[in-house]
């Protein structure tokens, strides 16, 4: 099949390409919740510590600098939401597309036949939130790609599908 040609709707995952383009899949909201919680857990103690330290050592007026980490929480909250919405991926007939980025938009195309290793990773914080990531390795280090924050079942399904398609496509090389 040609890149971008339709995949049968009955195929694994039901991924298909329409006339308007590939069917994109976004990341689950659990990733956004996890990242926002980590932001608050890091910056809220910094705000309290800055306010107490400067208030006690220098004077109460200097405690206003504790507003800087609080402003960082507000700014980061918005930026994390925009970044989360920018991530998406699409399975096409011959390759996987990964799109991300707000200011610098980046789209990675990984041909199935070029994949050498597909792994599912999940750290302790990700496991607590029920998330896993898929890491794709190719021969060229610059084209390695990752999809973070997937549901573990979706990550395993994607790993199995990509491995199967990779083996089928690389057999013809």
Coordinates of N, CA and C in Angstrom, one line a residue:
X1 N 0.8 -1.2 0.0 CA 0.0 0.0 0.0 C 0.9 1.2 0.0
X2 N 0.3 2.3 -0.4 CA 1.0 3.6 -0.5 C 0.8 4.3 0.8
X3 N 1.8 5.1 1.2 CA 1.7 5.9 2.5 C 0.5 6.8 2.4
X4 N -0.3 6.7 3.5 CA -1.5 7.6 3.5 C -2.7 6.9 2.9
X5 N -2.5 5.7 2.3 CA -3.7 5.1 1.8 C -4.6 4.5 2.9
X6 N -5.9 4.4 2.7 CA -6.7 3.9 3.7 C -6.4 2.5 4.2
X7 N -6.6 2.3 5.5 CA -6.4 1.0 6.1 C -7.9 0.5 6.4
X8 N -8.1 -0.7 6.2 CA -9.5 -1.2 6.4 C -10.0 -0.9 7.8
X9 N -11.2 -0.5 7.9 CA -11.8 -0.1 9.2 C -11.8 -1.3 10.2
X10 N -11.7 -2.5 9.7 CA -11.7 -3.7 10.6 C -10.3 -4.0 11.1
X11 N -9.3 -3.2 10.7 CA -7.9 -3.5 11.2 C -7.8 -3.2 12.6
X12 N -6.6 -3.6 13.1 CA -6.3 -3.4 14.6 C -6.4 -1.9 14.9
X13 N -7.1 -1.7 16.0 CA -7.2 -0.3 16.4 C -8.2 0.5 15.6
X14 N -8.6 0.1 14.5 CA -9.5 0.8 13.7 C -8.9 2.1 13.1
X15 N -7.6 2.1 13.0 CA -7.0 3.3 12.4 C -7.2 3.4 10.9
X16 N -7.5 4.5 10.4 CA -7.8 4.7 9.0 C -7.4 6.1 8.6
X17 N -7.2 6.2 7.3 CA -6.9 7.5 6.7 C -8.1 7.9 5.9
X18 N -8.6 9.1 6.0 CA -9.7 9.6 5.2 C -9.2 10.4 4.1
X19 N -10.1 10.9 3.3 CA -9.7 11.8 2.2 C -9.1 13.1 2.7
X20 N -9.6 13.5 3.9 CA -9.2 14.8 4.4 C -7.8 14.6 5.1
X21 N -7.4 13.4 5.4 CA -6.1 13.2 6.1 C -6.2 12.1 7.1
X22 N -5.1 11.9 7.8 CA -5.1 10.8 8.8 C -6.1 11.1 10.0
X23 N -6.5 10.0 10.7 CA -7.3 10.2 11.9 C -6.4 10.3 13.1
X24 N -6.4 11.5 13.6 CA -5.5 11.8 14.8 C -6.1 11.3 16.1
X25 N -5.2 10.9 17.0 CA -5.6 10.5 18.3 C -4.8 11.4 19.3
X26 N -5.5 12.1 20.2 CA -4.9 12.9 21.2 C -4.5 12.1 22.4
X27 N -3.8 12.7 23.4 CA -3.4 12.1 24.6 C -4.5 12.1 25.6
X28 N -4.6 11.1 26.5 CA -5.6 11.1 27.5 C -5.4 12.3 28.6
X29 N -6.5 12.7 29.2 CA -6.4 13.8 30.1 C -5.7 13.5 31.4
X30 N -5.4 12.2 31.7 CA -4.6 11.9 32.9 C -3.2 12.4 32.9
X31 N -2.6 12.6 31.7 CA -1.3 13.1 31.5 C -1.3 14.6 32.0
X32 N -2.3 15.3 31.5 CA -2.4 16.7 31.9 C -2.6 16.9 33.4
X33 N -3.5 16.1 34.0 CA -3.7 16.1 35.5 C -2.4 15.8 36.2
X34 N -1.6 14.8 35.8 CA -0.4 14.5 36.4 C 0.6 15.6 36.3
X35 N 0.8 16.2 35.2 CA 1.8 17.3 35.0 C 1.4 18.5 35.8
X36 N 0.1 18.8 35.8 CA -0.3 20.0 36.6 C -0.1 19.8 38.1
X37 N -0.4 18.5 38.6 CA -0.2 18.2 40.0 C 1.3 18.4 40.3
X38 N 2.2 17.9 39.5 CA 3.6 18.0 39.7 C 4.0 19.5 39.7
X39 N 3.5 20.3 38.9 CA 3.8 21.7 38.9 C 3.4 22.3 40.2
X40 N 2.3 22.0 40.7 CA 1.8 22.6 42.0 C 2.7 22.1 43.1
X41 N 3.0 20.8 43.1 CA 3.8 20.2 44.2 C 5.2 20.7 44.2
X42 N 5.7 21.2 43.1 CA 7.1 21.8 43.1 C 7.0 23.3 43.4
X43 N 6.1 24.0 42.9 CA 6.1 25.5 43.0 C 5.4 26.0 44.3
X44 N 4.4 25.3 44.8 CA 3.7 25.8 46.0 C 4.7 25.8 47.2
X45 N 5.4 24.7 47.5 CA 6.4 24.8 48.6 C 7.5 25.9 48.3
X46 N 7.8 26.1 47.1 CA 8.8 27.2 46.8 C 8.2 28.6 47.1
X47 N 6.9 28.8 46.9 CA 6.2 30.0 47.2 C 6.2 30.2 48.7
X48 N 5.8 29.2 49.5 CA 5.7 29.2 50.9 C 7.1 29.5 51.5
X49 N 8.1 28.7 51.0 CA 9.5 28.9 51.5 C 10.0 30.2 51.3
X50 N 9.8 30.8 50.1 CA 10.3 32.1 49.7 C 9.6 33.2 50.6
X51 N 8.3 33.1 50.8 CA 7.6 34.0 51.6 C 8.1 34.0 53.0
X52 N 8.2 32.8 53.6 CA 8.6 32.7 55.0 C 10.1 33.2 55.2
X53 N 11.0 32.7 54.3 CA 12.4 33.1 54.5 C 12.6 34.6 54.3
X54 N 12.1 35.1 53.3 CA 12.3 36.6 53.1 C 11.5 37.4 54.1
X55 N 10.3 36.9 54.5 CA 9.6 37.7 55.5 C 10.2 37.7 56.8
X56 N 10.9 36.6 57.2 CA 11.5 36.5 58.5 C 12.9 37.2 58.5
X57 N 13.7 37.0 57.4 CA 15.0 37.5 57.4 C 15.2 38.9 56.9
X58 N 14.4 39.4 56.0 CA 14.6 40.7 55.4 C 13.5 41.7 55.8
X59 N 12.3 41.2 55.8 CA 11.2 42.1 56.2 C 9.9 41.6 55.4
X60 N 8.8 42.0 56.0 CA 7.5 41.6 55.4 C 7.3 42.0 54.0
X61 N 7.8 43.2 53.6 CA 7.6 43.7 52.2 C 8.3 42.8 51.2
X62 N 9.4 42.2 51.6 CA 10.1 41.3 50.7 C 9.4 40.0 50.5
X63 N 8.5 39.6 51.4 CA 7.7 38.4 51.3 C 6.9 38.4 50.0
X64 N 6.7 39.6 49.4 CA 5.9 39.6 48.2 C 6.5 38.9 47.0
X65 N 7.9 38.6 47.2 CA 8.5 37.8 46.1 C 8.0 36.4 46.1
X66 N 7.3 36.0 47.1 CA 6.6 34.7 47.1 C 5.6 34.6 46.0
X67 N 5.1 35.7 45.5 CA 4.1 35.7 44.4 C 4.7 35.3 43.1
X68 N 6.1 35.3 42.9 CA 6.7 34.8 41.7 C 6.4 33.3 41.4
X69 N 6.7 32.5 42.4 CA 6.4 31.1 42.2 C 4.9 30.8 42.0
X70 N 4.0 31.6 42.6 CA 2.6 31.5 42.4 C 2.2 31.9 41.0
X71 N 2.9 33.0 40.5 CA 2.6 33.4 39.1 C 3.1 32.3 38.2
X72 N 4.2 31.6 38.5 CA 4.7 30.5 37.7 C 3.7 29.3 37.7
X73 N 3.0 29.1 38.8 CA 2.0 28.1 38.7 C 0.9 28.4 37.7
X74 N 0.4 29.7 37.8 CA -0.6 30.1 36.8 C -0.2 30.0 35.4
X75 N 1.0 30.5 35.1 CA 1.6 30.5 33.8 C 1.8 29.1 33.3
X76 N 2.4 28.2 34.2 CA 2.6 26.9 33.8 C 1.4 26.1 33.6
X77 N 0.3 26.4 34.4 CA -1.0 25.7 34.2 C -1.5 25.9 32.8
X78 N -1.4 27.1 32.3 CA -1.9 27.4 30.9 C -1.0 26.8 29.9
X79 N 0.3 26.9 30.1 CA 1.2 26.3 29.1 C 1.1 24.8 29.0
X80 N 1.0 24.1 30.2 CA 0.8 22.7 30.2 C -0.4 22.3 29.4
X81 N -1.5 23.0 29.5 CA -2.7 22.7 28.8 C -2.5 22.8 27.3
X82 N -1.8 23.9 26.9 CA -1.6 24.1 25.5 C -0.7 23.0 24.9
X83 N 0.4 22.7 25.7 CA 1.3 21.6 25.2 C 0.6 20.3 25.1
X84 N -0.3 19.9 26.1 CA -1.0 18.7 26.1 C -1.9 18.6 24.9
X85 N -2.6 19.7 24.5 CA -3.5 19.7 23.4 C -2.7 19.6 22.1
X86 N -1.5 19.9 22.0 CA -0.7 19.9 20.8 C -0.2 18.5 20.4
X87 N -0.2 17.6 21.4 CA 0.3 16.2 21.1 C -0.8 15.4 20.5
X88 N -0.5 14.7 19.4 CA -1.4 13.7 18.8 C -0.6 12.8 17.9
X89 N -1.2 11.6 17.6 CA -0.6 10.7 16.8 C -1.6 10.0 15.8
X90 N -1.1 9.5 14.7 CA -2.0 8.8 13.7 C -1.3 7.6 13.2
X91 N -2.0 6.6 13.1 CA -1.5 5.3 12.4 C -1.9 5.3 11.0
X92 N -1.0 5.3 10.1 CA -1.3 5.2 8.7 C -0.9 3.9 8.1
X93 N -1.1 3.6 6.9 CA -0.9 2.3 6.3 C 0.6 1.9 6.4
X94 N 1.5 2.9 6.1 CA 3.0 2.5 6.1 C 3.8 3.2 7.2
X95 N 3.2 4.1 7.9 CA 4.0 4.8 8.9 C 3.2 5.4 10.1
X96 N 3.8 5.8 11.1 CA 3.2 6.4 12.2 C 3.6 7.9 12.3
X97 N 2.6 8.8 12.4 CA 2.8 10.2 12.5 C 2.7 10.6 14.0
X98 N 3.6 11.5 14.4 CA 3.5 12.0 15.8 C 3.7 13.5 15.6
X99 N 2.7 14.3 16.1 CA 2.7 15.7 16.0 C 2.7 16.4 17.4
X100 N 3.5 17.4 17.6 CA 3.5 18.1 18.9 C 4.1 19.5 18.7
X101 N 3.9 20.3 19.7 CA 4.5 21.6 19.8 C 3.5 22.7 19.6
X102 N 3.7 23.8 20.3 CA 2.8 25.0 20.2 C 3.5 26.1 19.4
X103 N 4.7 26.5 19.9 CA 5.4 27.6 19.2 C 6.2 26.9 18.0
X104 N 6.9 25.9 18.3 CA 7.7 25.1 17.3 C 7.0 23.8 17.1
X105 N 6.2 23.8 16.0 CA 5.4 22.6 15.7 C 6.4 21.6 15.1
X106 N 6.3 20.3 15.6 CA 7.2 19.3 15.0 C 6.3 18.1 14.7
X107 N 6.5 17.5 13.5 CA 5.8 16.4 13.1 C 6.8 15.3 12.7
X108 N 6.7 14.2 13.3 CA 7.7 13.1 13.1 C 6.9 12.0 12.3
X109 N 7.5 11.5 11.3 CA 7.0 10.3 10.5 C 8.0 9.2 10.7
X110 N 7.5 8.1 11.2 CA 8.3 6.9 11.5 C 7.8 5.8 10.6
X111 N 8.5 5.4 9.5 CA 8.0 4.3 8.7 C 8.1 3.0 9.5
X112 N 7.1 2.1 9.4 CA 7.0 0.9 10.2 C 8.2 0.0 9.9
X113 N 8.7 0.0 8.6 CA 9.8 -0.9 8.3 C 11.1 -0.4 8.9
X114 N 11.2 0.8 9.4 CA 12.5 1.3 9.9 C 12.5 1.2 11.5
X115 N 11.4 0.7 12.1 CA 11.4 0.6 13.5 C 12.3 -0.6 13.9
X116 N 13.2 -0.4 14.9 CA 14.0 -1.5 15.4 C 13.5 -2.0 16.8
X117 N 13.0 -1.1 17.6 CA 12.5 -1.5 18.9 C 11.3 -0.6 19.3
X118 N 10.3 -1.2 19.9 CA 9.2 -0.4 20.4 C 9.0 -0.9 21.8
X119 N 9.1 0.1 22.8 CA 9.0 -0.3 24.2 C 8.0 0.6 24.9
X120 N 7.4 0.0 25.9 CA 6.4 0.7 26.7 C 7.1 1.0 28.1
X121 N 7.1 2.2 28.5 CA 7.7 2.6 29.7 C 6.7 3.3 30.6
X122 N 6.9 3.1 31.9 CA 6.0 3.7 32.9 C 6.8 3.8 34.2
X123 N 7.1 5.1 34.6 CA 7.7 5.4 35.9 C 6.8 5.3 37.1
X124 N 7.3 5.5 38.3 CA 6.4 5.4 39.5 C 5.2 6.4 39.5
X125 N 5.5 7.6 39.1 CA 4.5 8.6 39.1 C 3.4 8.3 38.0
X126 N 3.9 7.9 36.8 CA 3.0 7.5 35.7 C 2.2 6.4 36.1
X127 N 2.7 5.4 36.8 CA 1.9 4.2 37.2 C 0.9 4.6 38.2
X128 N 1.2 5.6 39.1 CA 0.2 6.0 40.1 C -1.0 6.7 39.4
X129 N -0.8 7.3 38.2 CA -1.8 7.9 37.5 C -2.4 7.0 36.4
X130 N -1.9 5.8 36.3 CA -2.4 4.9 35.3 C -2.0 5.2 33.9
X131 N -0.7 5.6 33.7 CA -0.2 6.1 32.4 C 1.0 5.3 32.0
X132 N 1.3 5.2 30.7 CA 2.5 4.6 30.2 C 2.8 5.3 28.9
X133 N 4.1 5.2 28.5 CA 4.6 5.9 27.3 C 5.1 4.8 26.3
X134 N 5.1 5.2 25.0 CA 5.6 4.3 24.0 C 6.8 5.0 23.4
X135 N 7.9 4.3 23.4 CA 9.2 4.8 22.8 C 9.5 4.0 21.6
X136 N 9.8 4.7 20.5 CA 10.1 4.1 19.2 C 11.6 4.3 18.9
X137 N 12.3 3.3 18.6 CA 13.7 3.4 18.2 C 13.9 3.0 16.8
X138 N 14.7 3.8 16.1 CA 15.0 3.5 14.7 C 16.5 3.5 14.6
X139 N 17.1 3.1 13.4 CA 18.5 3.1 13.2 C 19.1 4.5 13.3
X140 N 18.4 5.5 12.9 CA 18.9 6.9 13.0 C 18.4 7.5 14.4
X141 N 19.4 7.9 15.2 CA 19.0 8.4 16.5 C 18.1 9.6 16.5
X142 N 18.3 10.4 15.4 CA 17.5 11.6 15.3 C 16.0 11.4 15.1
X143 N 15.6 10.2 14.6 CA 14.2 9.9 14.3 C 13.6 9.1 15.4
X144 N 14.2 8.8 16.6 CA 13.6 8.2 17.7 C 12.4 9.1 18.1
X145 N 11.3 8.4 18.4 CA 10.1 9.2 18.8 C 9.4 8.5 20.0
X146 N 8.6 9.3 20.7 CA 7.9 8.9 21.9 C 6.5 9.4 21.9
X147 N 5.6 8.7 22.5 CA 4.3 9.1 22.7 C 4.0 9.0 24.2
X148 N 4.0 10.1 25.0 CA 3.8 10.0 26.4 C 2.4 9.9 26.9
X149 N 2.2 9.4 28.1 CA 0.9 9.5 28.8 C -0.3 8.8 28.2
X150 N 0.0 7.6 27.7 CA -1.1 6.8 27.1 C -1.7 5.9 28.2
X151 N -2.9 5.4 28.1 CA -3.5 4.4 28.9 C -2.6 3.2 28.7
X152 N -2.3 2.4 29.8 CA -1.4 1.2 29.6 C -1.9 0.2 28.5
X153 N -3.3 0.0 28.5 CA -3.8 -0.9 27.5 C -3.6 -0.4 26.1
X154 N -3.8 0.9 25.9 CA -3.5 1.5 24.5 C -2.0 1.5 24.2
X155 N -1.2 1.7 25.2 CA 0.3 1.6 24.9 C 0.7 0.2 24.5
X156 N 0.1 -0.8 25.2 CA 0.5 -2.2 24.8 C -0.1 -2.5 23.4
X157 N -1.3 -2.1 23.2 CA -1.9 -2.3 21.8 C -1.1 -1.7 20.7
X158 N -0.7 -0.4 21.0 CA 0.1 0.3 20.0 C 1.5 -0.4 19.8
X159 N 2.1 -0.8 20.9 CA 3.4 -1.5 20.8 C 3.2 -2.8 20.0
X160 N 2.2 -3.6 20.3 CA 2.0 -4.9 19.6 C 1.8 -4.6 18.1
X161 N 0.9 -3.6 17.8 CA 0.6 -3.3 16.4 C 1.8 -2.8 15.6
X162 N 2.6 -1.9 16.3 CA 3.7 -1.4 15.6 C 4.8 -2.4 15.4
X163 N 5.0 -3.3 16.4 CA 5.9 -4.4 16.2 C 5.5 -5.3 15.1
X164 N 4.2 -5.7 15.1 CA 3.7 -6.5 14.0 C 3.9 -5.9 12.6
X165 N 3.6 -4.6 12.5 CA 3.7 -3.9 11.2 C 5.2 -3.7 10.9
X166 N 6.0 -3.5 11.9 CA 7.4 -3.3 11.6 C 8.1 -4.6 11.1
X167 N 7.7 -5.7 11.7 CA 8.2 -7.0 11.2 C 7.8 -7.3 9.8
X168 N 6.5 -7.0 9.5 CA 6.0 -7.3 8.2 C 6.7 -6.4 7.1
X169 N 6.9 -5.1 7.4 CA 7.5 -4.2 6.5 C 9.0 -4.4 6.3
X170 N 9.7 -4.8 7.4 CA 11.1 -5.0 7.3 C 11.5 -6.2 6.6
X171 N 10.6 -7.2 6.5 CA 10.9 -8.5 5.8 C 11.1 -8.2 4.4
X172 N 10.5 -7.1 3.8 CA 10.7 -6.8 2.4 C 11.9 -6.0 2.1
X173 N 12.7 -5.6 3.1 CA 13.9 -4.8 2.9 C 15.0 -5.6 2.4

